[in-house]
């Protein structure tokens, strides 16, 4: 009789203690949805012309808070004509880098003192720059 009571109590204790433990559910890895590329390289839209680059540089500067749009031309000097300081010059350089998705060296960034100089730092096809030089 003792063995029957002992085995039944052990069996009840064993099953009740295991029943209280939560069971782990299997982790299923599902295939991700097809990724869509953010940028396409290769044969894309035609490169920008010099005039388009200059226009976009002027638009970046017009959006800058401290620039008076009425004083803005391609040859406006950032410090003397527009009243900007060196920190503003750095912010403008960063904005131009972001606009055209380029990275300028520190030496090139220091040379940017006018919108025309900024536009000249943006890579354009050689033929477009050559034609602009002929027109002048």
JSON list of C-alpha atoms in Angstrom, two decimals:
[
{"chain": "A", "resi": 1, "resn": "UNK", "atom": "CA", "xyz": [0.00, 0.00, 0.00]},
{"chain": "A", "resi": 2, "resn": "UNK", "atom": "CA", "xyz": [2.82, 2.38, 0.79]},
{"chain": "A", "resi": 3, "resn": "UNK", "atom": "CA", "xyz": [4.36, 1.80, -2.60]},
{"chain": "A", "resi": 4, "resn": "UNK", "atom": "CA", "xyz": [1.06, 2.49, -4.36]},
{"chain": "A", "resi": 5, "resn": "UNK", "atom": "CA", "xyz": [0.55, 5.79, -2.49]},
{"chain": "A", "resi": 6, "resn": "UNK", "atom": "CA", "xyz": [4.16, 6.76, -2.98]},
{"chain": "A", "resi": 7, "resn": "UNK", "atom": "CA", "xyz": [4.17, 6.12, -6.72]},
{"chain": "A", "resi": 8, "resn": "UNK", "atom": "CA", "xyz": [0.86, 7.90, -7.27]},
{"chain": "A", "resi": 9, "resn": "UNK", "atom": "CA", "xyz": [1.98, 10.97, -5.29]},
{"chain": "A", "resi": 10, "resn": "UNK", "atom": "CA", "xyz": [5.29, 11.05, -7.14]},
{"chain": "A", "resi": 11, "resn": "UNK", "atom": "CA", "xyz": [3.49, 10.77, -10.44]},
{"chain": "A", "resi": 12, "resn": "UNK", "atom": "CA", "xyz": [1.08, 13.59, -9.52]},
{"chain": "A", "resi": 13, "resn": "UNK", "atom": "CA", "xyz": [3.92, 15.84, -8.37]},
{"chain": "A", "resi": 14, "resn": "UNK", "atom": "CA", "xyz": [5.96, 15.16, -11.46]},
{"chain": "A", "resi": 15, "resn": "UNK", "atom": "CA", "xyz": [3.14, 15.84, -13.89]},
{"chain": "A", "resi": 16, "resn": "UNK", "atom": "CA", "xyz": [1.91, 18.91, -12.04]},
{"chain": "A", "resi": 17, "resn": "UNK", "atom": "CA", "xyz": [5.38, 20.48, -11.88]},
{"chain": "A", "resi": 18, "resn": "UNK", "atom": "CA", "xyz": [5.95, 19.93, -15.58]},
{"chain": "A", "resi": 19, "resn": "UNK", "atom": "CA", "xyz": [2.53, 21.23, -16.48]},
{"chain": "A", "resi": 20, "resn": "UNK", "atom": "CA", "xyz": [3.26, 24.57, -14.79]},
{"chain": "A", "resi": 21, "resn": "UNK", "atom": "CA", "xyz": [6.34, 25.20, -16.92]},
{"chain": "A", "resi": 22, "resn": "UNK", "atom": "CA", "xyz": [5.50, 27.09, -20.12]},
{"chain": "A", "resi": 23, "resn": "UNK", "atom": "CA", "xyz": [6.52, 25.35, -23.27]},
{"chain": "A", "resi": 24, "resn": "UNK", "atom": "CA", "xyz": [8.73, 27.07, -25.79]},
{"chain": "A", "resi": 25, "resn": "UNK", "atom": "CA", "xyz": [7.17, 27.60, -29.15]},
{"chain": "A", "resi": 26, "resn": "UNK", "atom": "CA", "xyz": [9.41, 26.95, -32.12]},
{"chain": "A", "resi": 27, "resn": "UNK", "atom": "CA", "xyz": [10.86, 30.09, -33.74]},
{"chain": "A", "resi": 28, "resn": "UNK", "atom": "CA", "xyz": [10.04, 30.10, -37.42]},
{"chain": "A", "resi": 29, "resn": "UNK", "atom": "CA", "xyz": [12.12, 32.19, -39.79]},
{"chain": "A", "resi": 30, "resn": "UNK", "atom": "CA", "xyz": [10.05, 33.34, -42.70]},
{"chain": "A", "resi": 31, "resn": "UNK", "atom": "CA", "xyz": [11.45, 34.56, -45.97]},
{"chain": "A", "resi": 32, "resn": "UNK", "atom": "CA", "xyz": [11.52, 38.34, -46.20]},
{"chain": "A", "resi": 33, "resn": "UNK", "atom": "CA", "xyz": [9.53, 40.15, -48.83]},
{"chain": "A", "resi": 34, "resn": "UNK", "atom": "CA", "xyz": [11.44, 41.10, -51.93]},
{"chain": "A", "resi": 35, "resn": "UNK", "atom": "CA", "xyz": [13.67, 44.08, -51.22]},
{"chain": "A", "resi": 36, "resn": "UNK", "atom": "CA", "xyz": [13.20, 47.14, -53.35]},
{"chain": "A", "resi": 37, "resn": "UNK", "atom": "CA", "xyz": [16.40, 49.00, -54.21]},
{"chain": "A", "resi": 38, "resn": "UNK", "atom": "CA", "xyz": [16.63, 52.62, -53.13]},
{"chain": "A", "resi": 39, "resn": "UNK", "atom": "CA", "xyz": [19.08, 53.71, -55.79]},
{"chain": "A", "resi": 40, "resn": "UNK", "atom": "CA", "xyz": [19.62, 52.49, -59.27]},
{"chain": "A", "resi": 41, "resn": "UNK", "atom": "CA", "xyz": [23.09, 52.66, -60.75]},
{"chain": "A", "resi": 42, "resn": "UNK", "atom": "CA", "xyz": [23.98, 52.43, -64.36]},
{"chain": "A", "resi": 43, "resn": "UNK", "atom": "CA", "xyz": [21.93, 53.73, -67.22]},
{"chain": "A", "resi": 44, "resn": "UNK", "atom": "CA", "xyz": [19.68, 56.18, -65.48]},
{"chain": "A", "resi": 45, "resn": "UNK", "atom": "CA", "xyz": [18.49, 59.64, -66.32]},
{"chain": "A", "resi": 46, "resn": "UNK", "atom": "CA", "xyz": [20.84, 61.87, -68.24]},
{"chain": "A", "resi": 47, "resn": "UNK", "atom": "CA", "xyz": [23.30, 63.90, -66.18]},
{"chain": "A", "resi": 48, "resn": "UNK", "atom": "CA", "xyz": [22.47, 67.46, -65.23]},
{"chain": "A", "resi": 49, "resn": "UNK", "atom": "CA", "xyz": [23.55, 70.34, -67.39]},
{"chain": "A", "resi": 50, "resn": "UNK", "atom": "CA", "xyz": [25.57, 73.20, -65.96]},
{"chain": "A", "resi": 51, "resn": "UNK", "atom": "CA", "xyz": [22.50, 75.47, -65.96]},
{"chain": "A", "resi": 52, "resn": "UNK", "atom": "CA", "xyz": [20.47, 72.86, -64.07]},
{"chain": "A", "resi": 53, "resn": "UNK", "atom": "CA", "xyz": [23.22, 72.48, -61.46]},
{"chain": "A", "resi": 54, "resn": "UNK", "atom": "CA", "xyz": [23.44, 76.25, -61.02]},
{"chain": "A", "resi": 55, "resn": "UNK", "atom": "CA", "xyz": [19.67, 76.51, -60.65]},
{"chain": "A", "resi": 56, "resn": "UNK", "atom": "CA", "xyz": [19.59, 73.78, -58.01]},
{"chain": "A", "resi": 57, "resn": "UNK", "atom": "CA", "xyz": [22.45, 75.43, -56.09]},
{"chain": "A", "resi": 58, "resn": "UNK", "atom": "CA", "xyz": [20.51, 78.71, -56.09]},
{"chain": "A", "resi": 59, "resn": "UNK", "atom": "CA", "xyz": [17.39, 76.87, -54.87]},
{"chain": "A", "resi": 60, "resn": "UNK", "atom": "CA", "xyz": [19.37, 75.33, -52.00]},
{"chain": "A", "resi": 61, "resn": "UNK", "atom": "CA", "xyz": [20.58, 78.79, -51.03]},
{"chain": "A", "resi": 62, "resn": "UNK", "atom": "CA", "xyz": [17.08, 80.29, -51.29]},
{"chain": "A", "resi": 63, "resn": "UNK", "atom": "CA", "xyz": [15.87, 77.68, -48.82]},
{"chain": "A", "resi": 64, "resn": "UNK", "atom": "CA", "xyz": [18.63, 78.66, -46.38]},
{"chain": "A", "resi": 65, "resn": "UNK", "atom": "CA", "xyz": [17.13, 80.85, -43.64]},
{"chain": "A", "resi": 66, "resn": "UNK", "atom": "CA", "xyz": [19.86, 83.48, -43.45]},
{"chain": "A", "resi": 67, "resn": "UNK", "atom": "CA", "xyz": [20.07, 84.19, -47.19]},
{"chain": "A", "resi": 68, "resn": "UNK", "atom": "CA", "xyz": [18.16, 87.16, -48.58]},
{"chain": "A", "resi": 69, "resn": "UNK", "atom": "CA", "xyz": [16.82, 85.90, -51.92]},
{"chain": "A", "resi": 70, "resn": "UNK", "atom": "CA", "xyz": [16.77, 89.42, -53.40]},
{"chain": "A", "resi": 71, "resn": "UNK", "atom": "CA", "xyz": [20.58, 89.67, -53.05]},
{"chain": "A", "resi": 72, "resn": "UNK", "atom": "CA", "xyz": [21.26, 86.18, -54.39]},
{"chain": "A", "resi": 73, "resn": "UNK", "atom": "CA", "xyz": [23.02, 85.79, -57.74]},
{"chain": "A", "resi": 74, "resn": "UNK", "atom": "CA", "xyz": [25.52, 83.27, -59.02]},
{"chain": "A", "resi": 75, "resn": "UNK", "atom": "CA", "xyz": [28.37, 85.62, -58.15]},
{"chain": "A", "resi": 76, "resn": "UNK", "atom": "CA", "xyz": [27.15, 86.74, -54.69]},
{"chain": "A", "resi": 77, "resn": "UNK", "atom": "CA", "xyz": [29.92, 86.29, -52.14]},
{"chain": "A", "resi": 78, "resn": "UNK", "atom": "CA", "xyz": [28.67, 84.43, -49.07]},
{"chain": "A", "resi": 79, "resn": "UNK", "atom": "CA", "xyz": [30.45, 86.64, -46.55]},
{"chain": "A", "resi": 80, "resn": "UNK", "atom": "CA", "xyz": [30.65, 90.10, -48.11]},
{"chain": "A", "resi": 81, "resn": "UNK", "atom": "CA", "xyz": [27.42, 90.17, -50.17]},
{"chain": "A", "resi": 82, "resn": "UNK", "atom": "CA", "xyz": [25.10, 87.87, -48.23]},
{"chain": "A", "resi": 83, "resn": "UNK", "atom": "CA", "xyz": [26.44, 88.53, -44.71]},
{"chain": "A", "resi": 84, "resn": "UNK", "atom": "CA", "xyz": [27.04, 84.89, -43.83]},
{"chain": "A", "resi": 85, "resn": "UNK", "atom": "CA", "xyz": [29.77, 83.60, -41.54]},
{"chain": "A", "resi": 86, "resn": "UNK", "atom": "CA", "xyz": [32.07, 80.58, -41.77]},
{"chain": "A", "resi": 87, "resn": "UNK", "atom": "CA", "xyz": [29.62, 78.30, -39.96]},
{"chain": "A", "resi": 88, "resn": "UNK", "atom": "CA", "xyz": [26.92, 79.24, -42.48]},
{"chain": "A", "resi": 89, "resn": "UNK", "atom": "CA", "xyz": [29.39, 78.44, -45.25]},
{"chain": "A", "resi": 90, "resn": "UNK", "atom": "CA", "xyz": [29.88, 74.95, -43.80]},
{"chain": "A", "resi": 91, "resn": "UNK", "atom": "CA", "xyz": [26.11, 74.44, -43.51]},
{"chain": "A", "resi": 92, "resn": "UNK", "atom": "CA", "xyz": [25.64, 75.51, -47.14]},
{"chain": "A", "resi": 93, "resn": "UNK", "atom": "CA", "xyz": [28.36, 73.11, -48.25]},
{"chain": "A", "resi": 94, "resn": "UNK", "atom": "CA", "xyz": [26.66, 70.26, -46.39]},
{"chain": "A", "resi": 95, "resn": "UNK", "atom": "CA", "xyz": [23.31, 71.17, -47.94]},
{"chain": "A", "resi": 96, "resn": "UNK", "atom": "CA", "xyz": [24.85, 71.13, -51.42]},
{"chain": "A", "resi": 97, "resn": "UNK", "atom": "CA", "xyz": [26.49, 67.76, -50.72]},
{"chain": "A", "resi": 98, "resn": "UNK", "atom": "CA", "xyz": [23.11, 66.37, -49.68]},
{"chain": "A", "resi": 99, "resn": "UNK", "atom": "CA", "xyz": [21.31, 67.93, -52.65]},
{"chain": "A", "resi": 100, "resn": "UNK", "atom": "CA", "xyz": [23.62, 66.33, -55.21]},
{"chain": "A", "resi": 101, "resn": "UNK", "atom": "CA", "xyz": [24.55, 63.23, -53.20]},
{"chain": "A", "resi": 102, "resn": "UNK", "atom": "CA", "xyz": [28.27, 64.00, -53.39]},
{"chain": "A", "resi": 103, "resn": "UNK", "atom": "CA", "xyz": [31.07, 64.38, -50.88]},
{"chain": "A", "resi": 104, "resn": "UNK", "atom": "CA", "xyz": [33.46, 67.29, -51.21]},
{"chain": "A", "resi": 105, "resn": "UNK", "atom": "CA", "xyz": [36.96, 67.32, -49.81]},
{"chain": "A", "resi": 106, "resn": "UNK", "atom": "CA", "xyz": [37.85, 69.88, -47.16]},
{"chain": "A", "resi": 107, "resn": "UNK", "atom": "CA", "xyz": [39.98, 71.77, -49.68]},
{"chain": "A", "resi": 108, "resn": "UNK", "atom": "CA", "xyz": [37.09, 71.97, -52.16]},
{"chain": "A", "resi": 109, "resn": "UNK", "atom": "CA", "xyz": [34.67, 72.99, -49.42]},
{"chain": "A", "resi": 110, "resn": "UNK", "atom": "CA", "xyz": [36.97, 75.85, -48.36]},
{"chain": "A", "resi": 111, "resn": "UNK", "atom": "CA", "xyz": [37.01, 77.15, -51.95]},
{"chain": "A", "resi": 112, "resn": "UNK", "atom": "CA", "xyz": [33.22, 77.54, -52.09]},
{"chain": "A", "resi": 113, "resn": "UNK", "atom": "CA", "xyz": [32.54, 81.23, -51.49]},
{"chain": "A", "resi": 114, "resn": "UNK", "atom": "CA", "xyz": [29.93, 81.87, -54.21]},
{"chain": "A", "resi": 115, "resn": "UNK", "atom": "CA", "xyz": [27.05, 79.88, -55.69]},
{"chain": "A", "resi": 116, "resn": "UNK", "atom": "CA", "xyz": [28.98, 79.64, -58.97]},
{"chain": "A", "resi": 117, "resn": "UNK", "atom": "CA", "xyz": [31.96, 78.11, -57.15]},
{"chain": "A", "resi": 118, "resn": "UNK", "atom": "CA", "xyz": [29.60, 75.62, -55.50]},
{"chain": "A", "resi": 119, "resn": "UNK", "atom": "CA", "xyz": [28.08, 74.68, -58.86]},
{"chain": "A", "resi": 120, "resn": "UNK", "atom": "CA", "xyz": [31.56, 74.23, -60.34]},
{"chain": "A", "resi": 121, "resn": "UNK", "atom": "CA", "xyz": [32.36, 71.62, -57.66]},
{"chain": "A", "resi": 122, "resn": "UNK", "atom": "CA", "xyz": [29.41, 69.44, -58.72]},
{"chain": "A", "resi": 123, "resn": "UNK", "atom": "CA", "xyz": [30.49, 66.87, -61.31]},
{"chain": "A", "resi": 124, "resn": "UNK", "atom": "CA", "xyz": [29.01, 67.49, -64.76]},
{"chain": "A", "resi": 125, "resn": "UNK", "atom": "CA", "xyz": [29.77, 65.85, -68.07]},
{"chain": "A", "resi": 126, "resn": "UNK", "atom": "CA", "xyz": [32.85, 67.26, -69.76]},
{"chain": "A", "resi": 127, "resn": "UNK", "atom": "CA", "xyz": [30.92, 68.16, -72.90]},
{"chain": "A", "resi": 128, "resn": "UNK", "atom": "CA", "xyz": [28.47, 70.37, -70.98]},
{"chain": "A", "resi": 129, "resn": "UNK", "atom": "CA", "xyz": [31.26, 72.40, -69.37]},
{"chain": "A", "resi": 130, "resn": "UNK", "atom": "CA", "xyz": [33.08, 72.67, -72.68]},
{"chain": "A", "resi": 131, "resn": "UNK", "atom": "CA", "xyz": [29.97, 74.02, -74.43]},
{"chain": "A", "resi": 132, "resn": "UNK", "atom": "CA", "xyz": [29.39, 76.54, -71.62]},
{"chain": "A", "resi": 133, "resn": "UNK", "atom": "CA", "xyz": [32.96, 77.80, -72.04]},
{"chain": "A", "resi": 134, "resn": "UNK", "atom": "CA", "xyz": [32.44, 78.23, -75.80]},
{"chain": "A", "resi": 135, "resn": "UNK", "atom": "CA", "xyz": [29.26, 80.27, -75.29]},
{"chain": "A", "resi": 136, "resn": "UNK", "atom": "CA", "xyz": [31.03, 82.78, -73.03]}
]
